[in-house]
Every structure is written in structure tokens, then in C-alpha cells.
Coordinates of C-alpha atoms in Angstrom, one line a residue:
M22 CA 109.7 -19.3 -53.5
Q23 CA 110.3 -17.8 -50.1
V24 CA 108.7 -14.5 -51.0
E25 CA 105.7 -16.2 -52.4
L26 CA 105.4 -18.4 -49.3
G27 CA 105.6 -15.3 -47.1
V28 CA 102.9 -13.6 -49.0
N29 CA 100.6 -16.6 -48.9
L30 CA 101.3 -17.2 -45.2
T31 CA 100.5 -13.5 -44.3
T32 CA 97.2 -13.7 -46.2
E33 CA 96.2 -16.9 -44.5
M34 CA 97.0 -15.5 -41.1
E35 CA 94.9 -12.4 -41.8
Q36 CA 92.0 -14.5 -42.8
A37 CA 92.4 -16.6 -39.7
M38 CA 92.5 -13.6 -37.5
E39 CA 89.3 -12.2 -39.0
N40 CA 87.6 -15.5 -38.3
I41 CA 88.7 -15.3 -34.7
V42 CA 87.3 -11.7 -34.3
A43 CA 84.1 -12.7 -36.1
N44 CA 83.5 -15.5 -33.6
G45 CA 84.4 -13.5 -30.5
P46 CA 82.1 -12.5 -27.6
G47 CA 80.4 -9.8 -29.7
A48 CA 79.3 -12.3 -32.3
K49 CA 75.7 -13.6 -32.2
K50 CA 76.7 -17.2 -32.7
R51 CA 79.9 -18.9 -31.8
S52 CA 81.2 -22.0 -33.7
K53 CA 84.3 -24.1 -33.1
T54 CA 86.8 -23.5 -36.0
K55 CA 89.5 -26.0 -36.9
L56 CA 92.7 -25.4 -38.9
T57 CA 92.8 -26.9 -42.3
G58 CA 95.5 -29.2 -43.4
Q59 CA 97.0 -26.6 -45.7
E60 CA 97.2 -24.1 -42.8
K61 CA 99.0 -26.6 -40.6
D62 CA 101.5 -27.5 -43.4
D63 CA 102.2 -23.8 -44.0
C64 CA 102.9 -23.2 -40.3
H65 CA 105.2 -26.3 -40.0
L66 CA 107.0 -25.3 -43.2
A67 CA 107.6 -21.8 -41.9
A68 CA 108.9 -23.1 -38.6
S69 CA 111.4 -25.5 -40.3
S70 CA 112.5 -22.9 -42.7
K71 CA 113.3 -20.6 -39.8
R72 CA 115.4 -23.3 -38.1
K73 CA 117.4 -23.9 -41.2
R74 CA 118.1 -20.2 -41.7
A75 CA 119.0 -19.5 -38.1
K76 CA 122.6 -20.3 -38.7
K77 CA 122.9 -18.1 -41.7
S78 CA 121.9 -14.6 -40.6
F79 CA 120.5 -12.8 -37.6
D80 CA 118.2 -10.7 -39.7
S81 CA 116.4 -13.6 -41.4
D82 CA 116.1 -15.2 -37.9
D83 CA 114.2 -12.1 -36.7
D84 CA 111.8 -12.3 -39.7
Q85 CA 111.0 -15.9 -39.3
D86 CA 110.6 -15.5 -35.5
S87 CA 107.9 -12.9 -36.2
Q88 CA 106.2 -15.3 -38.6
E89 CA 106.4 -18.2 -36.0
G90 CA 105.0 -15.9 -33.3
E91 CA 102.0 -15.0 -35.5
C92 CA 101.3 -18.6 -36.3
T93 CA 101.6 -19.6 -32.6
K94 CA 99.3 -16.8 -31.6
H95 CA 96.9 -18.0 -34.3
I96 CA 96.7 -21.5 -32.9
A97 CA 96.5 -20.3 -29.3
S98 CA 93.7 -17.9 -30.1
R99 CA 91.5 -20.7 -31.5
S100 CA 92.3 -22.8 -28.5
N101 CA 91.3 -20.0 -26.1
H102 CA 88.0 -19.3 -27.9
S103 CA 86.9 -22.9 -27.9
K104 CA 83.6 -23.7 -26.1
R105 CA 85.3 -26.5 -24.2
R106 CA 87.8 -24.2 -22.5
G107 CA 85.2 -21.4 -22.0
K108 CA 87.9 -18.7 -21.1
P109 CA 87.2 -15.1 -21.8
P110 CA 89.2 -13.4 -24.6
Q111 CA 92.3 -11.3 -23.8
K112 CA 91.8 -7.6 -23.2
G113 CA 92.9 -5.5 -26.1
N114 CA 94.6 -3.0 -24.0
A115 CA 97.1 -5.7 -23.0
G116 CA 98.4 -5.6 -26.5
G117 CA 98.8 -1.8 -26.6
N118 CA 97.5 0.8 -29.0
G119 CA 96.2 -0.5 -32.3
S120 CA 95.1 -3.9 -31.0
I121 CA 91.5 -5.2 -31.1
S122 CA 89.5 -5.6 -27.9
F123 CA 85.9 -6.2 -26.8
C124 CA 83.8 -3.5 -25.1
D125 CA 83.0 -4.1 -21.5
R126 CA 79.5 -2.7 -22.0
C127 CA 78.2 -3.9 -25.3
Q128 CA 80.8 -6.7 -26.0
R129 CA 81.4 -5.5 -29.5
R130 CA 85.0 -5.5 -30.9
Y131 CA 86.7 -2.2 -31.4
L132 CA 90.2 -0.8 -32.2
V133 CA 92.1 0.2 -29.0
E134 CA 93.5 3.7 -29.2
D135 CA 94.1 4.2 -25.5
D136 CA 95.6 1.6 -23.1
A137 CA 93.3 2.7 -20.3
Q138 CA 90.2 2.5 -22.5
A139 CA 87.8 -0.3 -21.8
L140 CA 84.8 0.9 -23.8
C141 CA 84.2 1.3 -27.5
P142 CA 83.8 4.8 -28.9
A143 CA 80.0 4.6 -29.0
C144 CA 79.6 3.5 -25.4
L145 CA 82.2 6.0 -24.3
S146 CA 80.3 8.9 -25.9
I147 CA 77.1 7.7 -24.2
Q148 CA 78.8 7.6 -20.8
T149 CA 80.2 11.1 -21.3
N150 CA 76.9 12.6 -22.3
R151 CA 75.1 10.9 -19.3
S152 CA 77.6 12.1 -16.8
G153 CA 77.5 15.6 -18.3
A154 CA 73.7 15.6 -17.9
E155 CA 74.0 14.5 -14.3
V156 CA 76.4 17.3 -13.5
L157 CA 73.9 19.8 -15.2
R158 CA 71.0 18.5 -13.1
K159 CA 73.1 18.7 -9.9
G160 CA 74.0 22.3 -10.6
R161 CA 70.4 23.4 -11.3
K162 CA 68.4 24.9 -8.5
K163 CA 65.8 22.6 -7.0
R164 CA 62.3 23.9 -7.4
G165 CA 60.0 22.8 -4.6
K166 CA 56.3 22.5 -4.4
V167 CA 54.3 25.6 -3.7
I168 CA 52.0 24.9 -0.8
P169 CA 48.6 26.2 -1.5
E170 CA 46.8 28.3 1.0
G171 CA 44.7 26.2 3.3
S172 CA 46.7 23.1 2.8
D173 CA 47.0 20.6 5.7
E174 CA 50.6 19.7 4.8
G175 CA 52.7 20.2 7.9
G176 CA 55.8 18.3 7.3
P177 CA 57.4 15.3 5.5
V178 CA 55.8 12.7 7.8
K179 CA 52.0 12.7 8.3
S180 CA 50.3 11.1 11.3
L181 CA 48.4 7.9 11.0
R182 CA 45.2 9.8 11.6
N183 CA 45.8 12.2 8.7
L184 CA 46.7 9.3 6.4
C185 CA 43.5 7.6 7.3
I186 CA 41.5 10.8 6.7
K187 CA 43.2 11.3 3.3
L188 CA 42.4 7.7 2.4
I189 CA 38.7 8.1 3.3
A190 CA 38.5 11.4 1.3
D191 CA 40.0 9.7 -1.8
Y192 CA 37.3 7.0 -1.7
I193 CA 34.5 9.1 -0.3
D194 CA 32.0 7.8 -3.0
Q195 CA 32.5 4.2 -1.8
V196 CA 31.9 5.0 1.9
E197 CA 28.4 4.0 3.2
E198 CA 28.7 5.5 6.6
F199 CA 31.4 6.9 8.9
G200 CA 30.5 5.1 12.0
D201 CA 31.7 6.4 15.4
I202 CA 34.2 9.1 14.5
S203 CA 34.8 12.5 16.2
E204 CA 33.2 15.7 15.0
A205 CA 36.7 17.2 14.3
T206 CA 37.6 14.3 12.1
K207 CA 34.3 14.6 10.1
L208 CA 34.9 18.3 9.7
Q209 CA 38.4 17.7 8.3
I210 CA 37.1 15.1 5.9
A211 CA 34.5 17.6 4.7
K212 CA 37.2 20.2 4.3
I213 CA 39.4 17.9 2.2
I214 CA 36.6 16.7 -0.2
G215 CA 35.4 20.3 -0.5
R216 CA 38.8 21.5 -1.5
Y217 CA 38.8 19.0 -4.4
R218 CA 35.2 19.7 -5.2
Q219 CA 34.1 16.1 -4.6
L220 CA 31.0 17.0 -2.5
N221 CA 27.8 16.0 -4.3
S222 CA 24.2 15.1 -3.6
T223 CA 25.1 11.5 -2.8
N224 CA 28.0 11.7 -0.4
V225 CA 26.7 14.9 1.4
R226 CA 24.4 12.5 3.3
L227 CA 27.5 11.3 5.2
F228 CA 27.8 14.6 6.9
I229 CA 24.2 15.5 7.8
G230 CA 21.8 14.0 10.3
P231 CA 19.8 14.9 13.4
G232 CA 22.9 14.4 15.6
E233 CA 25.0 17.0 13.9
D234 CA 25.9 20.1 16.0
R235 CA 28.2 21.8 13.4
L236 CA 27.9 21.5 9.7
N237 CA 30.8 22.9 7.6
L238 CA 30.4 22.4 3.8
S239 CA 32.9 24.7 2.2
E240 CA 32.2 23.7 -1.4
C241 CA 28.6 23.3 -2.4
T242 CA 29.1 23.9 -6.1
Y243 CA 27.5 20.5 -7.1
L244 CA 24.7 20.7 -4.6
D245 CA 21.4 21.7 -6.3
E246 CA 18.3 23.0 -4.7
K247 CA 17.1 19.5 -3.7
A248 CA 20.4 18.5 -2.1
L249 CA 20.6 21.8 -0.1
S250 CA 17.0 21.4 1.0
E251 CA 17.9 17.9 2.2
V252 CA 20.8 19.3 4.2
A253 CA 18.4 21.6 6.1
Y254 CA 15.7 18.9 6.6
M255 CA 18.1 16.3 7.9
S256 CA 20.0 18.5 10.3
P257 CA 17.3 20.2 12.5
N258 CA 19.5 20.4 15.6
V259 CA 22.5 22.1 14.0
H260 CA 23.9 25.1 15.9
Q261 CA 26.5 26.2 13.4
L262 CA 25.9 26.1 9.6
Y263 CA 28.4 27.1 6.9
L264 CA 27.6 26.7 3.2
G265 CA 30.4 27.8 0.9
N266 CA 30.0 28.6 -2.8
C267 CA 26.2 27.9 -2.5
G268 CA 25.4 29.6 -5.8
R269 CA 22.4 27.3 -6.3
I270 CA 20.6 28.1 -3.1
T271 CA 17.1 29.5 -3.5
D272 CA 14.4 31.3 -1.6
N273 CA 12.8 27.9 -0.8
V274 CA 16.0 26.6 0.8
L275 CA 16.3 29.7 2.9
K276 CA 12.7 29.2 4.0
I277 CA 13.4 25.6 5.0
I278 CA 16.5 26.7 7.0
G279 CA 14.5 29.3 8.9
E280 CA 11.6 26.9 9.7
N281 CA 13.5 23.7 10.3
C282 CA 16.8 24.6 11.9
T283 CA 15.3 25.8 15.2
S284 CA 18.6 25.7 17.1
L285 CA 20.7 27.6 14.6
A286 CA 22.8 30.3 16.3
S287 CA 25.5 30.8 13.6
L288 CA 24.8 31.0 9.9
S289 CA 27.4 31.7 7.1
L290 CA 26.5 31.7 3.4
S291 CA 29.0 32.4 0.7
G292 CA 27.7 33.1 -2.8
P293 CA 23.9 33.2 -2.4
F294 CA 23.4 35.0 -5.7
L295 CA 19.8 33.8 -6.4
P296 CA 17.8 34.5 -3.2
S297 CA 15.7 37.6 -3.4
S298 CA 15.1 40.2 -0.6
S299 CA 11.9 38.4 0.4
G300 CA 13.9 35.1 0.7
F301 CA 16.2 36.7 3.2
I302 CA 13.3 38.3 5.0
T303 CA 11.7 34.8 5.4
L304 CA 15.0 33.4 6.7
F305 CA 15.5 36.2 9.3
Q306 CA 11.9 35.9 10.5
G307 CA 12.3 32.1 11.0
L308 CA 15.6 32.3 12.9
G309 CA 14.6 35.1 15.2
E310 CA 16.3 36.0 18.4
K311 CA 18.4 32.8 18.7
L312 CA 20.6 33.9 15.8
K313 CA 23.9 35.2 17.2
E314 CA 26.2 35.2 14.3
L315 CA 25.5 36.1 10.6
S316 CA 27.9 36.2 7.7
L317 CA 26.8 36.9 4.1
Q318 CA 29.2 37.1 1.2
H319 CA 28.1 38.0 -2.3
A320 CA 24.5 38.3 -1.3
A321 CA 23.6 40.1 -4.5
K322 CA 20.0 40.9 -3.7
L323 CA 20.3 41.7 0.0
D324 CA 18.8 45.2 0.5
K325 CA 17.6 47.7 3.0
A326 CA 14.2 45.9 3.6
A327 CA 16.0 42.6 4.5
V328 CA 18.4 44.4 6.9
E329 CA 15.5 46.1 8.6
V330 CA 13.8 42.8 9.3
L331 CA 17.2 41.4 10.5
V332 CA 17.6 44.2 13.0
Q333 CA 14.1 43.8 14.3
R334 CA 13.9 40.0 14.5
C335 CA 17.6 39.2 15.4
P336 CA 18.5 41.8 17.9
N337 CA 21.0 39.6 19.8
L338 CA 23.5 39.4 17.0
T339 CA 27.1 39.6 18.3
L340 CA 28.8 39.0 14.9
L341 CA 27.8 40.6 11.6
R342 CA 29.7 40.3 8.4
F343 CA 28.6 41.8 5.1
D344 CA 31.1 41.3 2.3
Q345 CA 30.4 42.4 -1.3
C346 CA 26.7 42.9 -0.7
L347 CA 26.5 45.7 -3.2
K348 CA 22.7 46.5 -2.9
L349 CA 22.8 47.6 0.7
G350 CA 23.5 51.3 0.1
D351 CA 23.8 54.0 2.7
E352 CA 20.3 53.4 4.3
G353 CA 20.9 49.7 4.8
I354 CA 24.2 50.3 6.5
R355 CA 22.8 53.0 8.9
L356 CA 20.3 50.4 10.2
I357 CA 23.2 48.3 11.6
A358 CA 23.6 51.0 14.3
D359 CA 20.5 49.6 16.1
L360 CA 22.3 46.3 16.9
K361 CA 23.5 47.0 20.4
H362 CA 25.4 43.7 21.1
L363 CA 27.8 43.6 18.3
D364 CA 31.5 42.9 19.2
F365 CA 32.5 41.8 15.7
L366 CA 31.7 44.0 12.7
E367 CA 32.9 43.6 9.1
L368 CA 31.7 45.9 6.3
S369 CA 33.9 45.1 3.3
R370 CA 33.7 46.0 -0.4
L371 CA 30.1 47.3 -0.3
G372 CA 30.5 49.5 -3.4
E373 CA 30.5 53.2 -4.1
K374 CA 27.0 53.7 -2.7
V375 CA 28.2 53.5 0.9
S376 CA 29.5 56.9 2.0
E377 CA 32.1 57.7 4.6
E378 CA 29.5 59.4 6.8
S379 CA 27.4 56.2 7.1
L380 CA 30.5 54.3 8.3
I381 CA 31.2 57.0 10.9
H382 CA 27.6 56.9 12.1
V383 CA 27.7 53.1 12.6
I384 CA 31.1 53.1 14.3
R385 CA 30.2 55.9 16.7
T386 CA 27.1 54.0 17.7
V387 CA 28.3 50.5 18.2
G388 CA 32.1 51.1 18.5
A389 CA 32.3 51.0 22.3
Q390 CA 31.8 47.3 22.5
L391 CA 33.6 46.3 19.3
R392 CA 36.4 43.9 19.6
V393 CA 37.0 43.3 15.9
L394 CA 36.5 45.9 13.1
S395 CA 37.1 45.3 9.4
L396 CA 36.7 48.0 6.8
N397 CA 38.2 46.5 3.7
G398 CA 37.9 47.7 0.1
H399 CA 36.6 51.2 0.7
S400 CA 38.4 53.5 -1.8
H401 CA 36.7 56.6 -0.3
L402 CA 37.7 55.7 3.3
T403 CA 39.9 58.6 4.6
D404 CA 41.7 59.6 7.7
K405 CA 38.4 61.2 8.9
V406 CA 37.0 57.8 9.8
L407 CA 40.1 57.1 11.9
N408 CA 40.2 60.3 13.9
E409 CA 36.4 61.0 14.3
A410 CA 35.0 57.5 14.8
I411 CA 37.5 54.8 15.7
V412 CA 39.9 56.7 18.0
P413 CA 37.3 58.3 20.3
T414 CA 35.0 55.3 20.4
C415 CA 36.7 52.0 19.9
E416 CA 38.5 51.5 23.3
R417 CA 38.2 47.7 23.4
L418 CA 39.5 47.0 19.9
Q419 CA 41.8 44.0 19.5
E420 CA 41.7 43.3 15.8
I421 CA 41.6 45.8 13.0
S422 CA 41.7 45.4 9.2
M423 CA 41.8 48.2 6.6
E424 CA 42.8 46.5 3.4
E425 CA 42.7 48.2 -0.1
S426 CA 41.9 51.6 1.3
E427 CA 43.4 54.1 -1.1
G428 CA 42.1 57.1 0.8
L429 CA 44.2 56.5 3.9
T430 CA 47.5 58.3 4.2
S431 CA 50.7 57.3 5.9
A432 CA 50.7 60.4 8.1
G433 CA 47.1 59.7 9.2
M434 CA 47.9 56.1 10.0
V435 CA 50.9 57.1 12.1
D436 CA 48.7 59.5 14.0
F437 CA 45.9 56.9 14.4
F438 CA 48.1 54.2 15.9
G439 CA 49.7 56.7 18.2
K440 CA 46.3 57.8 19.6
L441 CA 44.4 54.5 19.6
K442 CA 43.4 53.4 23.1
A443 CA 43.6 49.6 23.3
P444 CA 44.4 48.5 26.8
S445 CA 45.0 44.9 25.9
G446 CA 46.8 45.9 22.7
L447 CA 46.2 44.9 19.1
S448 CA 46.7 41.3 18.3
V449 CA 45.7 41.4 14.6
V450 CA 46.5 44.2 12.1
S451 CA 45.9 43.9 8.4
L452 CA 46.9 46.6 5.9
S453 CA 47.1 44.4 2.8
R454 CA 47.3 46.2 -0.6
N455 CA 47.7 49.7 0.8
V456 CA 50.6 50.1 -1.6
H457 CA 51.3 53.8 -0.6
M458 CA 52.1 53.0 3.1
N459 CA 55.6 53.7 4.1
D460 CA 58.1 52.7 6.8
D461 CA 56.7 55.2 9.4
V462 CA 53.4 53.4 9.6
I463 CA 54.9 50.0 10.4
V464 CA 57.4 51.5 12.9
A465 CA 54.4 53.2 14.7
I466 CA 52.6 49.8 14.9
V467 CA 55.6 48.1 16.3
N468 CA 56.3 50.8 18.8
H469 CA 52.8 50.9 20.2
F470 CA 51.6 47.3 19.7
G471 CA 54.6 45.2 18.9
T472 CA 54.6 43.1 22.0
S473 CA 50.9 42.2 21.6
L474 CA 50.8 41.5 17.9
Q475 CA 50.1 37.9 16.9
Q476 CA 49.1 38.3 13.2
L477 CA 50.4 41.0 10.9
N478 CA 49.4 41.3 7.2
L479 CA 51.7 43.6 5.1
N480 CA 50.9 42.0 1.7
G481 CA 51.7 44.3 -1.2
L482 CA 53.3 47.2 0.8
D483 CA 56.2 47.4 -1.7
E484 CA 57.5 50.7 -0.4
L485 CA 58.7 49.2 2.8
T486 CA 62.5 49.1 3.3
D487 CA 65.0 47.3 5.6
Y488 CA 64.2 49.9 8.3
S489 CA 60.6 48.9 8.9
L490 CA 61.1 45.3 8.1
G491 CA 64.0 45.2 10.6
A492 CA 61.7 46.8 13.2
V493 CA 59.1 44.0 12.7
A494 CA 61.9 41.4 13.0
T495 CA 63.1 42.6 16.3
G496 CA 60.0 44.2 17.9
C497 CA 57.3 41.6 17.5
P498 CA 58.3 38.6 19.6
N499 CA 54.8 37.0 19.8
L500 CA 53.9 36.9 16.1
T501 CA 52.3 33.6 15.0
E502 CA 51.4 34.5 11.4
L503 CA 53.1 37.0 9.1
D504 CA 52.3 38.0 5.5
V505 CA 55.1 39.8 3.7
S506 CA 54.2 38.8 0.2
W507 CA 55.2 41.1 -2.7
I508 CA 57.5 43.2 -0.6
R509 CA 60.6 43.2 -2.7
N510 CA 63.0 44.2 0.0
V511 CA 62.4 41.0 2.1
N512 CA 65.7 39.1 2.0
D513 CA 67.6 36.3 3.8
S514 CA 69.0 38.6 6.5
I515 CA 65.6 40.0 7.5
L516 CA 63.8 36.7 7.5
E517 CA 66.6 35.0 9.5
K518 CA 66.4 37.8 12.1
L519 CA 62.6 37.5 12.2
L520 CA 62.7 33.7 12.7
A521 CA 65.3 34.1 15.4
N522 CA 63.4 36.6 17.5
S523 CA 59.8 35.6 16.9
R524 CA 59.8 32.2 18.5
S525 CA 56.0 31.7 18.3
L526 CA 55.8 31.9 14.5
S527 CA 53.9 29.1 12.8
K528 CA 53.3 30.4 9.3
V529 CA 55.0 33.0 7.0
K530 CA 53.6 34.0 3.6
V531 CA 56.3 35.0 1.1
Y532 CA 54.6 35.2 -2.3
G533 CA 56.7 37.3 -4.7
C534 CA 59.7 37.7 -2.4
N535 CA 62.3 37.0 -5.0
K536 CA 65.3 38.0 -2.9
L537 CA 64.9 35.0 -0.6
S538 CA 67.3 32.2 -1.4
E539 CA 66.7 28.4 -1.5
F540 CA 68.9 27.9 1.5
I541 CA 66.8 30.0 3.9
I542 CA 63.5 28.7 2.6
N543 CA 64.3 25.0 2.6
R544 CA 66.1 25.1 5.9
R545 CA 64.1 23.6 8.7
W546 CA 62.9 26.2 11.2
I547 CA 61.3 25.2 14.5
N548 CA 59.4 27.5 16.9
K549 CA 59.4 27.4 20.7
Y550 CA 56.6 24.8 20.6
E551 CA 58.9 22.4 18.7
Q552 CA 56.7 22.8 15.6
D553 CA 57.8 23.4 12.0
I554 CA 57.4 26.9 10.7
R555 CA 55.5 26.8 7.4
F556 CA 56.5 28.9 4.5
V557 CA 53.8 29.5 1.9
G558 CA 54.1 30.8 -1.6
N559 CA 57.8 30.7 -2.5
E560 CA 59.1 28.8 -5.6
Y561 CA 61.7 27.0 -3.6
I562 CA 59.2 25.5 -1.1

């Protein structure tokens, strides 16, 4: 009878405990549970039997005490879980390993295996995986934003003026008129919307008018012949006109510009593929002697006949830039020698038809007054041009650019910079993409013109070593802009030395310099004017 009673009592208590767990905090619905009469009788009977046997043996007392404890715990558990009392359940870890507890996160019951454990195995695994991912993210190198060339971003905090300009540019199609704003602000808005190719035949009217003195439209891709004609008609008093990517400009538009823009002194066209030679002739005849500056890039049909009219009708030119005008040829280039007032001359990427002798002839004729000379992209340009034309003639030179000139040698360049007479020194030197140039060339530049240099372009000179780069870092204190892109030997030490000695630096281009660390690039560097030094092109920026 005692054995049977013990078995029944144990079974009843297990069922009661399951009911308690099922109605715990993790259950969807709680209900108040009462002990049945049979359960109460069994508990009282077990307790009285224990008291009767207490005198008989110590062992039987221990057994019954255990039963009484379970029964008492059973009653107390139901009392503690009642809605009226509203007390939280006991933590399982208080009962030691093997007890049942409720998860602090999901409130589901689970079997406690560790006294310090407060989460169920599922939540514990989630927490472990999440913390591991956070550690992985912290250990990974931060990749910053690459600042595109021409970007206006100058620091983490923008001025109120720049924020307003950006807002206007974002909603340019909803703007009816600008009102009373400065010319500089209007030019900056035009630059921003041009960068994102938002300029069209509708909003272009915001930038044109009889009161405009300078008109800078850097992206005219979506302006057709009618819109470009309207630009010329509506801005008769403009002195400076720049139309970038104007691939839809025609002979008729050039005629309107020549006839209507009577005050035009500076004209720059990028991408005029369609106009014929007669269209350019009409333009030059209309502009006449008042034209002082002319820049043509990708003028596919500009030829000798047009240049001949230019020289005759626009003799007061001081700036002339021909870039990728492949139809000029030798005869067209030689005509430039008749322009006696030039102080800025650029003849770049004119094709194989332009010989070295033609370049020498032009430089010998107009070189005495030249302040800026650019001869880029001439594969046949050799040291002969340097020694027979530039050195004996160009004594006022301040800026020189000889990019992508494969015919020039390092020895010839060293000799050239040693003999060049520039009383005021060179302020700008660009040798981009002359991949065969060595350390001696750069050291010669630093030795003769290091103190006057303000802009230095060494893009792609991959043969340069720490020797010449160190010379630049220590010998050019007045540099404001430097391009050392794609020079593999540029490292943290050289860049840090450069930034410490060149206190006027404002921008450094470092495309492809994979030896630079994130620490150096992301560190804030300030020049002597208390302005941030901008790094352009590195993956960590």
C-alpha cells in the first residue's frame, strides 16, 4: 500500500509540475489552476504518514520529508503563479543545474545547464552570432567615399550658402527665377546641375539674359539647336561664353553667336563636332578684333581655311587653345605664328599630321611673349623642340605642360630644365604619363624651380623612387596642388614628410597609390591657411 501510494503521488506531482510549466510566463494564455480534492487528500495523507513513521527510522523520515517538500513546493508554485499575486516566477538558476527556468529574452522555458545562464540555447546562439559579426565588422578596414574630380566637397560641415545652392540645384526644374543672387552663386548652380546633366531647354532660361556678363554652361548635352540659339539670342552682352559638350551645335548657332554677341571677348567650345569650316569662318568674321581668347576642343572640321580667317579677323588673340582638332595639319599650325600677342598657347593631341618642324617654327616666332605653353600628346615630340625652340626663345615662361610625349628622354629633360631661363621661375609643371621619366628629371626640376613651384603633375611616372619623391617632399615648400597618382613608391613616410613641409597644399591626387594606409589618408591635415587638405582618388577617402 505504501509503495503504491508513493508511485501514485509521484505521478500526480509530475503532472501538476507540467501544468505549472505550461501556464508559466512563456505560455500564450494563463489560467488559474486549483488542486483537486484527491490531490489535497494525497498530500495530507503523505504528511500524516511521515509523522507516524518519524519515530521508527531515520531513513523513512528522509524519504517522506522529500515527498512533503515536493508537495509543499507544488502548492506554493500554484500560489506564486496566480494572477492575484502577480509575482514573477523563480529563476531556474536558483535551483541549480537541471532545473527549469524562463528565458530573459523570449520568456520560453528551458532546462538550465549553467548556473550563470539566463538565456535559452536558441537566444544564446543568436547573441553569440551577432557579437561575432560585430567583431568582424570592427576588424574590417573602413572604405571611404572616393571624391570625384571637380567635387565641391570640402569637409564634413557645409556652409549655409552651399546647402542652399545644393537645394536649389536639386529642385532646379521647379524654380521660376533666381531673383537677386550674385554671379558667383549662379555660376556655381550651373556647375552643379551640369555635373548631374540636369541642364535642359527649359531651365537653361534661368541662366541667360541681357544682364549676363559671364555664361558658363559646362554640360549642354540636352540642349538642341533651338535651345543653343536661344542662349545666343538672349545673352547679347555676354563677355565670356563657355559651352561644354555642345555636340548639337550647328553652323547656324555659330552664325548667331558671331552676329548677336557683339561684346564677346572669350569663347570656349567643347565638342563642336557638327560645324563645318564655313561655320567657323562665319563665327570668326562676326567676332572680329574684340575676341581675345579662343578655346576649341574636338572641333572635328576646323581646318586651314578657318585658321587663316581667324588670324586675319582676330589678330588681338592673347589665348589660343586647340585640343584634338585633327584636321588642322602642318599648314594650319604654321599660320598661328602670325598671332603676335599670344601669351597662352596650347597645341595638344593634333594628330600625326603635325610635324615637329611646324611646332618649332611657331614657338620660335611667338615664344618670346609666351607665359604658358602646353604641348600634350605629341608622340613625335623630341628633345630637339626643347633645345632649339623653347630654351633659346621662351624667357618669360611660367607654366609648361608636356604630357604623353614619348619622344622626350630623361637626359634631354634634365638638360632642358638646367638651361631654361625663367626669371620668375616655373609655377606649373605637368609631365603626366611620361612613364619613362626617371628620378633625375624630378630632381632637376626641384633644384632649379622647387621654391617657385605651385602645381606639379607627376601622374603615371611609375619609375620614380623614394629619392626623387623625397626631393619633392622637402624641396617644394610652396606647392598648392600635387598629383602623384599611379606612382607605386608613394608611401606614408613620403606623404607625411610632404604634408609637413609644403604648408600651402590644398589638394593631393593619389589614385592608385596602394602603399598609403588608411591612417594617413583619413587623418585630418590642415595647411597654413587653416584649411583642410583634400585627398582625391584613394579607396580610404
